Tab-separated table of C-alpha atoms and ligand atoms in Angstrom:
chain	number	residue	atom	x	y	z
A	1	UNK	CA	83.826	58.733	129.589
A	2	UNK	CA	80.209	58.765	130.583
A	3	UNK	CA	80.799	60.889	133.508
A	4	UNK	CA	83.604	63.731	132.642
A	5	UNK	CA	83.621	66.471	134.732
A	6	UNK	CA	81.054	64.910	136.987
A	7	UNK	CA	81.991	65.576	140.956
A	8	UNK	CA	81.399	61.905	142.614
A	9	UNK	CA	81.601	62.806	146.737
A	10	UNK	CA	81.891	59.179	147.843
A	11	UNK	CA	80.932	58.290	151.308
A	12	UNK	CA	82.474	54.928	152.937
A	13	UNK	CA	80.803	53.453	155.873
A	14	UNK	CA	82.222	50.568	158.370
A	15	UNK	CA	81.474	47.255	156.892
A	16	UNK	CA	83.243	44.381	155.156
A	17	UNK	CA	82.171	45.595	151.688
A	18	UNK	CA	84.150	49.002	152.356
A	19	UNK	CA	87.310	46.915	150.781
A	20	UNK	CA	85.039	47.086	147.633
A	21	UNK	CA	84.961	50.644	147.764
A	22	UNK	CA	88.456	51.390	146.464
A	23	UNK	CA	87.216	49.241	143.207
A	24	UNK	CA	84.580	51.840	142.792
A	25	UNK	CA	86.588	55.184	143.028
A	26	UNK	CA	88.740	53.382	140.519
A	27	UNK	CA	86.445	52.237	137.898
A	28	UNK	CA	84.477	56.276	138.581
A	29	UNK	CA	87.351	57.688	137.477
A	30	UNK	CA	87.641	55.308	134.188
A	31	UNK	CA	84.494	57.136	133.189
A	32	UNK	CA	86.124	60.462	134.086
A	33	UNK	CA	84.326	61.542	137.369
A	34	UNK	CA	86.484	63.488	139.808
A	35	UNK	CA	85.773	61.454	142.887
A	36	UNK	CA	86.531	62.409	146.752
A	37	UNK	CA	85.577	60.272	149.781
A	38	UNK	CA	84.548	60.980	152.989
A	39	UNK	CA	84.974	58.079	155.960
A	40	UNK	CA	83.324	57.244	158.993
A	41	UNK	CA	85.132	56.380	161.909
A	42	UNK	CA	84.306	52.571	161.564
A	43	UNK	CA	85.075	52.987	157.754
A	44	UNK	CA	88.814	52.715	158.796
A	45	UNK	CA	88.593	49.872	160.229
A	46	UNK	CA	87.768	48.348	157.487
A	47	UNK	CA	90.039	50.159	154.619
A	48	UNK	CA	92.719	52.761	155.075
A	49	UNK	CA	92.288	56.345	154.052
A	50	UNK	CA	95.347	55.947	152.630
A	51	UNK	CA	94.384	53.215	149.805
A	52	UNK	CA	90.927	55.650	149.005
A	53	UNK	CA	93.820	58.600	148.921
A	54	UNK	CA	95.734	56.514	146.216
A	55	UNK	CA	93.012	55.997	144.372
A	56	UNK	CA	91.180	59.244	144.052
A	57	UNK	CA	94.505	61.595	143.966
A	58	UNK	CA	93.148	63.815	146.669
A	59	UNK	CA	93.361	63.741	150.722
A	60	UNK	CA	90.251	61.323	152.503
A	61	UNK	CA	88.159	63.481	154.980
A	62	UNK	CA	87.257	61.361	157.983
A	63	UNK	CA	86.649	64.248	160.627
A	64	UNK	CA	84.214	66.980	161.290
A	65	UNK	CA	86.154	69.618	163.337
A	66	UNK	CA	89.847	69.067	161.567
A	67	UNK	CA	91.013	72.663	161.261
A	68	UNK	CA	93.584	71.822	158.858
A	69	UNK	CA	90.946	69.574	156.513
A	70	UNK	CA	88.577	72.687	157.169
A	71	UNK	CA	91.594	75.135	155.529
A	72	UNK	CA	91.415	72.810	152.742
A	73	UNK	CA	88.039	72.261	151.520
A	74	UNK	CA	85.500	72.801	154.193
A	75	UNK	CA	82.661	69.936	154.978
A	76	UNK	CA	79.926	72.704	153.534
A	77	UNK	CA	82.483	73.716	150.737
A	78	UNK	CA	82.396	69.913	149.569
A	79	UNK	CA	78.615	69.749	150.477
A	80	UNK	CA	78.331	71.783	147.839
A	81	UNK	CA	81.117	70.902	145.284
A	82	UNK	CA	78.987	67.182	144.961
A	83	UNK	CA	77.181	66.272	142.166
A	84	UNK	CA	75.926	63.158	142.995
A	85	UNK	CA	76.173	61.851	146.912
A	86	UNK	CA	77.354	57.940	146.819
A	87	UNK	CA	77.197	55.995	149.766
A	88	UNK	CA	78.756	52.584	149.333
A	89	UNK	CA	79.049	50.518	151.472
A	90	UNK	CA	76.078	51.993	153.169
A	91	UNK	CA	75.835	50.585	156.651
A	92	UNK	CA	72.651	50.023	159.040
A	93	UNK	CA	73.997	52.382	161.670
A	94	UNK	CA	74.792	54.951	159.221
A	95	UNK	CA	71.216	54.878	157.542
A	96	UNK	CA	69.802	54.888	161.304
A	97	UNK	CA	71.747	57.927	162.206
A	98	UNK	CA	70.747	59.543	158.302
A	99	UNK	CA	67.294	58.619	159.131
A	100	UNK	CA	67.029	60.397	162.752
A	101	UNK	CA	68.545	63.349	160.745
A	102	UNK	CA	71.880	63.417	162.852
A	103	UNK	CA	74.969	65.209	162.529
A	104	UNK	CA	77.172	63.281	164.408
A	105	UNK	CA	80.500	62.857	162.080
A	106	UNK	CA	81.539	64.290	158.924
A	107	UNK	CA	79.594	62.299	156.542
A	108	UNK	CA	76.231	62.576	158.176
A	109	UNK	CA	76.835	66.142	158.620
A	110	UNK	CA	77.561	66.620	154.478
A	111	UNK	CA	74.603	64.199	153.903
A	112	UNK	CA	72.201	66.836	155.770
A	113	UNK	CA	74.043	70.236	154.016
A	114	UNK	CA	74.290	69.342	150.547
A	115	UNK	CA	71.951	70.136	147.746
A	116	UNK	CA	73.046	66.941	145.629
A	117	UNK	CA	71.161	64.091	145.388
A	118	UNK	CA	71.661	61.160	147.394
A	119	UNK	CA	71.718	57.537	146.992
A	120	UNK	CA	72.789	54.699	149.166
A	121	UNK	CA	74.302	51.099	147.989
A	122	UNK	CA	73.253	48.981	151.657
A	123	UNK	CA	74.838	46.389	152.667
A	124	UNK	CA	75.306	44.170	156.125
A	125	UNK	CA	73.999	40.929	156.972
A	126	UNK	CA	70.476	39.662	155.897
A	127	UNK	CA	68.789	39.472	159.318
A	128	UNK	CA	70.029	43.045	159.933
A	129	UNK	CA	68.350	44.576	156.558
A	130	UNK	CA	65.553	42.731	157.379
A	131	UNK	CA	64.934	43.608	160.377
A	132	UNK	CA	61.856	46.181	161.301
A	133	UNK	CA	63.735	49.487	162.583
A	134	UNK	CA	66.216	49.185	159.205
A	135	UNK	CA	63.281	48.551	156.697
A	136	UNK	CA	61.537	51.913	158.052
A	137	UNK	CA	64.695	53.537	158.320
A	138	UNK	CA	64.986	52.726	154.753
A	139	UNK	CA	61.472	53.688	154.490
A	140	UNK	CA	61.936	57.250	155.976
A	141	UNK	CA	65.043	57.621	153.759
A	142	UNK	CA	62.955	56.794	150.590
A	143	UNK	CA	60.008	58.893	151.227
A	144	UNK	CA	62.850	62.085	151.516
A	145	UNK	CA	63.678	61.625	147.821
A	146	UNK	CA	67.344	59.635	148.746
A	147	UNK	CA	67.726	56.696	146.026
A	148	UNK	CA	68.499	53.154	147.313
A	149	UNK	CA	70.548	50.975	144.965
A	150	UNK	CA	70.380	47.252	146.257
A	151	UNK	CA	71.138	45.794	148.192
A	152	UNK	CA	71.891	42.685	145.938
A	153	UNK	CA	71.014	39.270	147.314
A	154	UNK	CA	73.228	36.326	148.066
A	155	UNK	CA	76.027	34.259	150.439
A	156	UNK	CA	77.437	37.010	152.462
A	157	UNK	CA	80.635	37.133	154.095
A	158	UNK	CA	79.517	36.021	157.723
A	159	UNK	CA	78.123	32.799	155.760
A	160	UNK	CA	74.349	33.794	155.465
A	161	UNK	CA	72.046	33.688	152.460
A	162	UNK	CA	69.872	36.929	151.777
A	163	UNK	CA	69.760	40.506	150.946
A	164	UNK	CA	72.315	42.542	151.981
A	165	UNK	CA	74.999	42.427	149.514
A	166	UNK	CA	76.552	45.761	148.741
A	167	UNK	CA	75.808	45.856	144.695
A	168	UNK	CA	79.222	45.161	142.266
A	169	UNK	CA	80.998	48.399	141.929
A	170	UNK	CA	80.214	48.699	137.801
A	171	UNK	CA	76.362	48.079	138.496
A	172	UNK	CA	76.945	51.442	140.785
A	173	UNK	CA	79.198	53.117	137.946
A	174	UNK	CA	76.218	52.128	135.672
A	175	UNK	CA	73.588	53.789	137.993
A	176	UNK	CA	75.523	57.382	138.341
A	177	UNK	CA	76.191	57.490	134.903
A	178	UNK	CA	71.996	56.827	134.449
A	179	UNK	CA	71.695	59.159	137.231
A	180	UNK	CA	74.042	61.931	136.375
A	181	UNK	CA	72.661	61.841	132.378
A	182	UNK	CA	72.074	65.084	130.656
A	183	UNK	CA	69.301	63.372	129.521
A	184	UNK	CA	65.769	62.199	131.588
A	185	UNK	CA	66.213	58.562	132.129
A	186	UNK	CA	63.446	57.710	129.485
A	187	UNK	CA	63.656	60.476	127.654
A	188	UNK	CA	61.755	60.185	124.223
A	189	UNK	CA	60.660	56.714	125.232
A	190	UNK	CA	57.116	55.722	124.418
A	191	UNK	CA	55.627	53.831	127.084
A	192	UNK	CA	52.341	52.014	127.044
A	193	UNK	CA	51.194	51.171	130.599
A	194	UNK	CA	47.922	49.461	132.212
A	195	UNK	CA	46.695	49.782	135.345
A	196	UNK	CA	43.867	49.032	137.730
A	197	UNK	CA	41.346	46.216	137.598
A	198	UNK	CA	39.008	45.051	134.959
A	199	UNK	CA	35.284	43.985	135.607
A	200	UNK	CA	33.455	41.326	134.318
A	201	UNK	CA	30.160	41.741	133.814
A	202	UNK	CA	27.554	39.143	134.628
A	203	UNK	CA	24.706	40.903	133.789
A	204	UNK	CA	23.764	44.806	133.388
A	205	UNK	CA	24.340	45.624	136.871
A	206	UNK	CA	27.193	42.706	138.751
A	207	UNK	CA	30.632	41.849	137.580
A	208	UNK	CA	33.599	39.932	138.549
A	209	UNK	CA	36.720	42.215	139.460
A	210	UNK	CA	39.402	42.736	142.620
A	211	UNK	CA	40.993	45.082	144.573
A	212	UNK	CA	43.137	46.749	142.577
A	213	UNK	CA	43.153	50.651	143.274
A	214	UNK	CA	44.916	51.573	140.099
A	215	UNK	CA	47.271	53.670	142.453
A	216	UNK	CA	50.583	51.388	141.532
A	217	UNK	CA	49.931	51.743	138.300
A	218	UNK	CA	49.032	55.812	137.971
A	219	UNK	CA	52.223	55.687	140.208
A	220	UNK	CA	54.254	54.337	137.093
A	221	UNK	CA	52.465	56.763	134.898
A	222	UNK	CA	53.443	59.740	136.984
A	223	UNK	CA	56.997	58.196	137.244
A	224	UNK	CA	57.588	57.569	133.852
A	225	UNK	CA	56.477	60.915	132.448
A	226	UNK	CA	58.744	62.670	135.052
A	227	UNK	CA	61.466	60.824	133.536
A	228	UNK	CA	60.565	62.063	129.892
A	229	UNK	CA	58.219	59.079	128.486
A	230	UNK	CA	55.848	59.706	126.537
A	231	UNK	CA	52.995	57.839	128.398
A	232	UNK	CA	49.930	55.965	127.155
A	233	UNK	CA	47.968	54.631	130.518
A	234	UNK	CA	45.309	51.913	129.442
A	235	UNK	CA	43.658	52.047	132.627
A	236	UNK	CA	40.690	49.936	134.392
A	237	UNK	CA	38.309	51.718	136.057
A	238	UNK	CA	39.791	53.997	139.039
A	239	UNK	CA	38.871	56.631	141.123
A	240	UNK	CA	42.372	58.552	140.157
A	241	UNK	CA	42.866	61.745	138.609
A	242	UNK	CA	45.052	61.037	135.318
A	243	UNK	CA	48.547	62.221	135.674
A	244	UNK	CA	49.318	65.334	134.066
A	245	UNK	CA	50.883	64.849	130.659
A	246	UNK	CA	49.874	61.071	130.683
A	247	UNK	CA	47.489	59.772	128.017
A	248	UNK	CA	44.609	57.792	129.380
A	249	UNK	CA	42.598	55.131	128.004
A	250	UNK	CA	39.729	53.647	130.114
A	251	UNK	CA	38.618	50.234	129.604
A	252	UNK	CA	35.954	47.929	131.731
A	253	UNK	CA	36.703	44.480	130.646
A	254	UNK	CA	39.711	41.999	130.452
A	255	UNK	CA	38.557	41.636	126.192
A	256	UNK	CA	38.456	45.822	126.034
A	257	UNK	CA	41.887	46.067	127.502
A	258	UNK	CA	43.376	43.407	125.289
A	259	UNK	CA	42.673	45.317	122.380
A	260	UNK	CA	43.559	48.604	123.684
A	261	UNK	CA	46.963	47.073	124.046
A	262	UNK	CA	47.285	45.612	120.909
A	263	UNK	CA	45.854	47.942	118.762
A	264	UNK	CA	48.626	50.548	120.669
A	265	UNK	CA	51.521	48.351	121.335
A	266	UNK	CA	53.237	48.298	117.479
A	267	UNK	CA	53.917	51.944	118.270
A	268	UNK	CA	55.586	51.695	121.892
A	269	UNK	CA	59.206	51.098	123.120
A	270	UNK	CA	58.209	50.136	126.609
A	271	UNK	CA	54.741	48.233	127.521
A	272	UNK	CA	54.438	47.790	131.438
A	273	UNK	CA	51.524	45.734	132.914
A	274	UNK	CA	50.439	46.473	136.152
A	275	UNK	CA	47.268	45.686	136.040
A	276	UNK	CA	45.203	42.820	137.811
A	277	UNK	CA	43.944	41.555	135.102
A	278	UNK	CA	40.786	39.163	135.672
A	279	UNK	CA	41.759	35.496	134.785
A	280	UNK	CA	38.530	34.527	133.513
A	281	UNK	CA	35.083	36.105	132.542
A	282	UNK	CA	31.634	34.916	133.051
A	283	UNK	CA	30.729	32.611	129.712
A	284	UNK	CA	26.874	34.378	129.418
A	285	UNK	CA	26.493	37.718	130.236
A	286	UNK	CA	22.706	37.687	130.614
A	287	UNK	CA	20.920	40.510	129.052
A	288	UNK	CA	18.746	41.656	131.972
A	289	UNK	CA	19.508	41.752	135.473
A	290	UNK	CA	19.388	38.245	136.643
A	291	UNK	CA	16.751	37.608	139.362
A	292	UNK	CA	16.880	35.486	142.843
A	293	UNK	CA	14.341	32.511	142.582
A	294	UNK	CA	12.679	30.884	145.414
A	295	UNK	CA	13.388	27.363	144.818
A	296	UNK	CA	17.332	27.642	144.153
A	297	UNK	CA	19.445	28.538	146.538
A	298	UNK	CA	22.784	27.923	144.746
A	299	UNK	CA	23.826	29.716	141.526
A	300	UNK	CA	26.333	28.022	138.919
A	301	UNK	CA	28.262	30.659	136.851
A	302	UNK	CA	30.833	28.829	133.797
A	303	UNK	CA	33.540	30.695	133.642
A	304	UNK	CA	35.950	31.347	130.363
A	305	UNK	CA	39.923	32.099	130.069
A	306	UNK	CA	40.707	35.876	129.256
A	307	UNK	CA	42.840	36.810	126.792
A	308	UNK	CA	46.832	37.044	128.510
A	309	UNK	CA	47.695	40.398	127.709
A	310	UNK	CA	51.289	40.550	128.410
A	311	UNK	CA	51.791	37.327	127.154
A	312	UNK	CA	50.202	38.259	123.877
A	313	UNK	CA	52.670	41.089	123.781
A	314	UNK	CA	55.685	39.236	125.452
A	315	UNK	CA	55.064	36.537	122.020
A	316	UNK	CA	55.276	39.533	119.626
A	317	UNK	CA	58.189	38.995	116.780
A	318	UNK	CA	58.960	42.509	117.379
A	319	UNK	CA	58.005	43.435	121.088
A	320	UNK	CA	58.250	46.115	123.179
A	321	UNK	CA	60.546	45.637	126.360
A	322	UNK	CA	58.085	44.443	128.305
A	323	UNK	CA	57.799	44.822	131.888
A	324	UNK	CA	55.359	42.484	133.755
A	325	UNK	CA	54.042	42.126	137.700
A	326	UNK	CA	53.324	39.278	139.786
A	327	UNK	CA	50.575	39.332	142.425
A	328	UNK	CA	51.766	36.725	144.688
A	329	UNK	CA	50.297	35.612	148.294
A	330	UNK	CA	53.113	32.343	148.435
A	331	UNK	CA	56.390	31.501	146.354
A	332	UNK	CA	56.427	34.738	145.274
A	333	UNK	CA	60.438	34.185	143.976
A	334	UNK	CA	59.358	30.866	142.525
A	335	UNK	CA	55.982	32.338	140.670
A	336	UNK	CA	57.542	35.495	139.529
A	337	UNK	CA	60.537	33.545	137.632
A	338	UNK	CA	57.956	31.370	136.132
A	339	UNK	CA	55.518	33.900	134.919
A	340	UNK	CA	59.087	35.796	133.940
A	341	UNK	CA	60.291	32.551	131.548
A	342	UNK	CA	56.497	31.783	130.656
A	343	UNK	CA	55.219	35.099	129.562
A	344	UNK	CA	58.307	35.924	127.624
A	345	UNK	CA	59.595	39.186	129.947
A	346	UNK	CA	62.345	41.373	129.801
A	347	UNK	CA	61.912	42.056	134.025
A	348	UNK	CA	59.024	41.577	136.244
A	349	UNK	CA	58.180	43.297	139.609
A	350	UNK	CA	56.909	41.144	142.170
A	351	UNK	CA	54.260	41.876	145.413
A	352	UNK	CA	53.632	39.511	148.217
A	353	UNK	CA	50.406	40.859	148.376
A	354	UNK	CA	49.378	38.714	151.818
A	355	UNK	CA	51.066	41.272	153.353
A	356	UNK	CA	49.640	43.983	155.957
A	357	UNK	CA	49.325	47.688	154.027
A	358	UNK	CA	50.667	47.021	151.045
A	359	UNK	CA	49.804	45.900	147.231
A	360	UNK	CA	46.060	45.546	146.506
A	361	UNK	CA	44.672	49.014	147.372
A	362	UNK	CA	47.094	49.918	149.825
A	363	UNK	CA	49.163	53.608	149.610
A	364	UNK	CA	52.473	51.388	149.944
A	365	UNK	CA	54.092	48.865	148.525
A	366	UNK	CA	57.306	46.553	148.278
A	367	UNK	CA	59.009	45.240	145.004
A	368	UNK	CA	61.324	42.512	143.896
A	369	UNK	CA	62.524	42.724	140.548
A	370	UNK	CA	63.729	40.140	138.767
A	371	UNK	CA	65.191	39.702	135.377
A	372	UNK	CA	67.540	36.959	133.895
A	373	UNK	CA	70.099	36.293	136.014
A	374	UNK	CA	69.197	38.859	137.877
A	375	UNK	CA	67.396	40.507	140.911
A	376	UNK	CA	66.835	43.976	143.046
A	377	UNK	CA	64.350	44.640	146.055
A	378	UNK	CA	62.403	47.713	146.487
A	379	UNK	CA	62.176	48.328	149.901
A	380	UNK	CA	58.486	49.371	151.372
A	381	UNK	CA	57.638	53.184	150.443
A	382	UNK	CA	54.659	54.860	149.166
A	383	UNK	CA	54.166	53.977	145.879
A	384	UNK	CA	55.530	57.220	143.965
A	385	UNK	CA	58.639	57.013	145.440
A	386	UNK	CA	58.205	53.046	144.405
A	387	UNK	CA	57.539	53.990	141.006
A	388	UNK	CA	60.277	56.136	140.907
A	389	UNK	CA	62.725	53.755	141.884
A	390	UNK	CA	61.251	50.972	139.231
A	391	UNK	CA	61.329	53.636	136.917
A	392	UNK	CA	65.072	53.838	137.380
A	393	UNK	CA	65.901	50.502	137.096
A	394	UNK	CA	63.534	49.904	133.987
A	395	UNK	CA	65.704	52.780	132.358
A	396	UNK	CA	68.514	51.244	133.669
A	397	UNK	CA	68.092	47.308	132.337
A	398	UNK	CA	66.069	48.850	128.781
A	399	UNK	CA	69.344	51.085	127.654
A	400	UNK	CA	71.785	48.548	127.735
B	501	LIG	O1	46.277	48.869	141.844
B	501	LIG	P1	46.813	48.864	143.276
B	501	LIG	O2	45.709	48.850	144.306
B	501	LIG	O3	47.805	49.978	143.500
B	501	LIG	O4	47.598	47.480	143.515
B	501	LIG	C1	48.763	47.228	142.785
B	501	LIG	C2	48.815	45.757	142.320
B	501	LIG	C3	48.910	44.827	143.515
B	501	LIG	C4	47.559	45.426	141.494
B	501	LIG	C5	50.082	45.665	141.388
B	501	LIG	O5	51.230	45.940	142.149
B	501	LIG	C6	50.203	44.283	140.760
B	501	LIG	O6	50.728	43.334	141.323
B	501	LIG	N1	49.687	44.145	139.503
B	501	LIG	C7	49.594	42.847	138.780
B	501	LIG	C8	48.406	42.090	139.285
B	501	LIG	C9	48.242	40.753	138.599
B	501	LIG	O7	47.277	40.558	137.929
B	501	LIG	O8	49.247	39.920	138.753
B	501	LIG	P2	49.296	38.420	138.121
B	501	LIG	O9	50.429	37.773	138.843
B	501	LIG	O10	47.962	37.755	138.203
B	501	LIG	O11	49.637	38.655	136.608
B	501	LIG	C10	50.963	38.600	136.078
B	501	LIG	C11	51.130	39.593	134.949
B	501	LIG	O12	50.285	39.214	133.858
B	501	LIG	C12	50.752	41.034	135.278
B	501	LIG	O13	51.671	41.881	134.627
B	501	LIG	C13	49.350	41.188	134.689
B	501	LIG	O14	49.091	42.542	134.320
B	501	LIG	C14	49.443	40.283	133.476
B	501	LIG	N2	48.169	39.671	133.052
B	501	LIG	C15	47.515	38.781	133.849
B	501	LIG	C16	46.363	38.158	133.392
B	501	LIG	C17	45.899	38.478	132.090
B	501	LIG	N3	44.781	37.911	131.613
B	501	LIG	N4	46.544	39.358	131.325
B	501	LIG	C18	47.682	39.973	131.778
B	501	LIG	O15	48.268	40.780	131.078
């Protein structure tokens, strides 16, 4: 009963995975929540109030000025009464309206007055969650602190392939019983984390290195630690201020980080790798600053392999669950499952970073995770509220 005496107000939006939604209030109340659900009008088009009635035990509210629903329990009485807001199926006209901040019907109306958190399970057809005004509705719902919770990908019920799916009723049972714990997600979890780039020198003043801000990463480390990690950040070298509580380690080179992770990693529970880690390093590193001659106007550098620092962990007997990140400008699905089987990962979070304002540098970003058998995209947001998403479903996948 991993949520007795938790108050579950469940709000049901029109689409065709609202006939999911009586699943849900059933397999809430196995774990002991008291659950009560709130309609839209295209919500009963979909699935009776009178099925969500038999399933919850109490009356379904479905209008804003019902004076005999308002005798009952009022819409700010059960604002308040919430615990945990749940909207599943969560449509695209229902996030628009949530978005604009309207008050239109009962359930965007609760959404605005009540102090419980919030979190949405989307779902509609692929073209319509992809589309521009529903990712930066989703955007603009992110960046005010509401969780998003899929939407899972798949063959949908119009016959399309994508992301959309509302996510299975026990992976949302799973997330409000994560979400509702007494506990911080990752509480007393040691985390060892890298971020930012590393530089290879050539010589005592130029190096090798990328674009990598660090700001994903310190992200993570702010995340993490607000969830109750304890937080070791092996870090490249940034222009960030270290996150309060967060240990910091700085490193320059691909070698230095490699053993600041494995001289660290036999103590931690969690080891995430976000950083761009340089491929290869220059074979010599000359000793003095290497001059332009006249007569050549070409310059041949040999380069050597780094080290593989997550792979080196991911091959430990006794590793960490490790989470890894793919940097990917094509295939991302393709690479990220490959560098997920290859490097021996528990999940990894992957970046099309070709795109326009976001990964390498930029103050947003956009995830998908993957795991085995298994997937969830992070819709673009700035990257704290990215982080604190990831952190979520980190928790989520490393206490099963
Ligand atoms: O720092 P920001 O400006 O905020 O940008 C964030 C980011 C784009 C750097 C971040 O989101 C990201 O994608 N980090 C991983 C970058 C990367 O090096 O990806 P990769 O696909 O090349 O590497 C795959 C994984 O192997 C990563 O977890 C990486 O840390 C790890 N790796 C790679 C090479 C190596 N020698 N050792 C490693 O541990």
């Amino acid at each position: 009963m991993r949520l007795a005496d938790k108050r579950i107000l469940l709000g049901v939006s029109g689409g065709i995975a609202a006939y999911k939604s009586a699943e849900l209030v059933r397999r809430l109340k196995d774990q002991g929540a008291e659950v009560r659900v709130v309609m839209t009008r295209s919500a009963k088009e979909f699935i009776t109030p009178l099925t969500l009635q038999a399933v919850s035990g109490h009356p379904v509210a479905y209008s804003l000025l019902d004076p005999s629903a308002e005798a009952g329990m009022g819409h700010i009485e059960l604002a308040k009464w919430a615990d945990l807001v749940l909207i599943a199926p969560a449509s695209a006209n229902l996030m628009a309206r949530m978005a604009a901040g309207m008050a239109d019907e009962l359930l965007t109306t609760l959404c605005l007055a009540t102090p419980a958190p919030i979190t949405l399970a989307p779902a509609m057809n692929q073209q319509m969650y992809l589309n521009a005004a529903t990712q930066a509705n989703l955007k603009t719902l992110a960046s005010r602190g509401i969780l998003l919770w899929g939407p899972d990908a798949g063959s949908q019920a119009c016959g399309d392939v994508g992301p959309g799916r509302m996510l299975d009723p026990l992976e949302l049972v799973d997330r409000c019983c994560q979400q509702l714990a007494a506990e911080p997600l990752l509480a007393g979890v040691k985390l060892l984390l890298t971020a930012g780039p590393t530089r290879e020198a050539l010589d005592p003043v130029r190096y090798i290195s990328n674009h990598s801000s660090g700001k994903m990463g310190y992200a993570i480390a702010r995340a993490a630690r607000e969830a109750g990690a304890e937080v070791t950040l092996v870090s490249g070298p940034v222009a960030l201020a270290t996150p309060a509580g967060v240990t910091r380690v700085d490193v320059e080179s691909a070698e230095q980080m490699h053993q600041a992770v494995m001289s660290r990693v036999g103590e931690c529970d969690l080891f995430i790798g976000c950083a761009a880690v340089a491929d290869y390093r220059p074979e010599q590193v000359a000793s003095q600053k290497i001059k332009k001659t006249g007569d050549n106007d070409q310059m041949v550098v040999k380069l050597v392999k780094n080290p593989d620092i997550i792979a080196a962990v991911g091959a430990l007997s006794d590793k960490p669950f490790t989470v890894g990140f793919a940097a990917e400008t094509v295939d991302v699905e393709q690479y990220a499952l490959d560098k997920l089987q290859r490097k021996r990962l528990d999940m990894i979070a992957a970046n099309d970073v070709s795109r326009e304002g976001q990964g390498f540098n930029a103050d947003d970003n956009a995830l998908t995770v993957f795991w085995q058998g298994g997937q969830a995209p992070l819709p673009l947001a700035d990257k704290l509220t990215l982080a604190r998403h990831l952190v979520a479903l980190i928790a989520s996948h490393y206490r099963r």
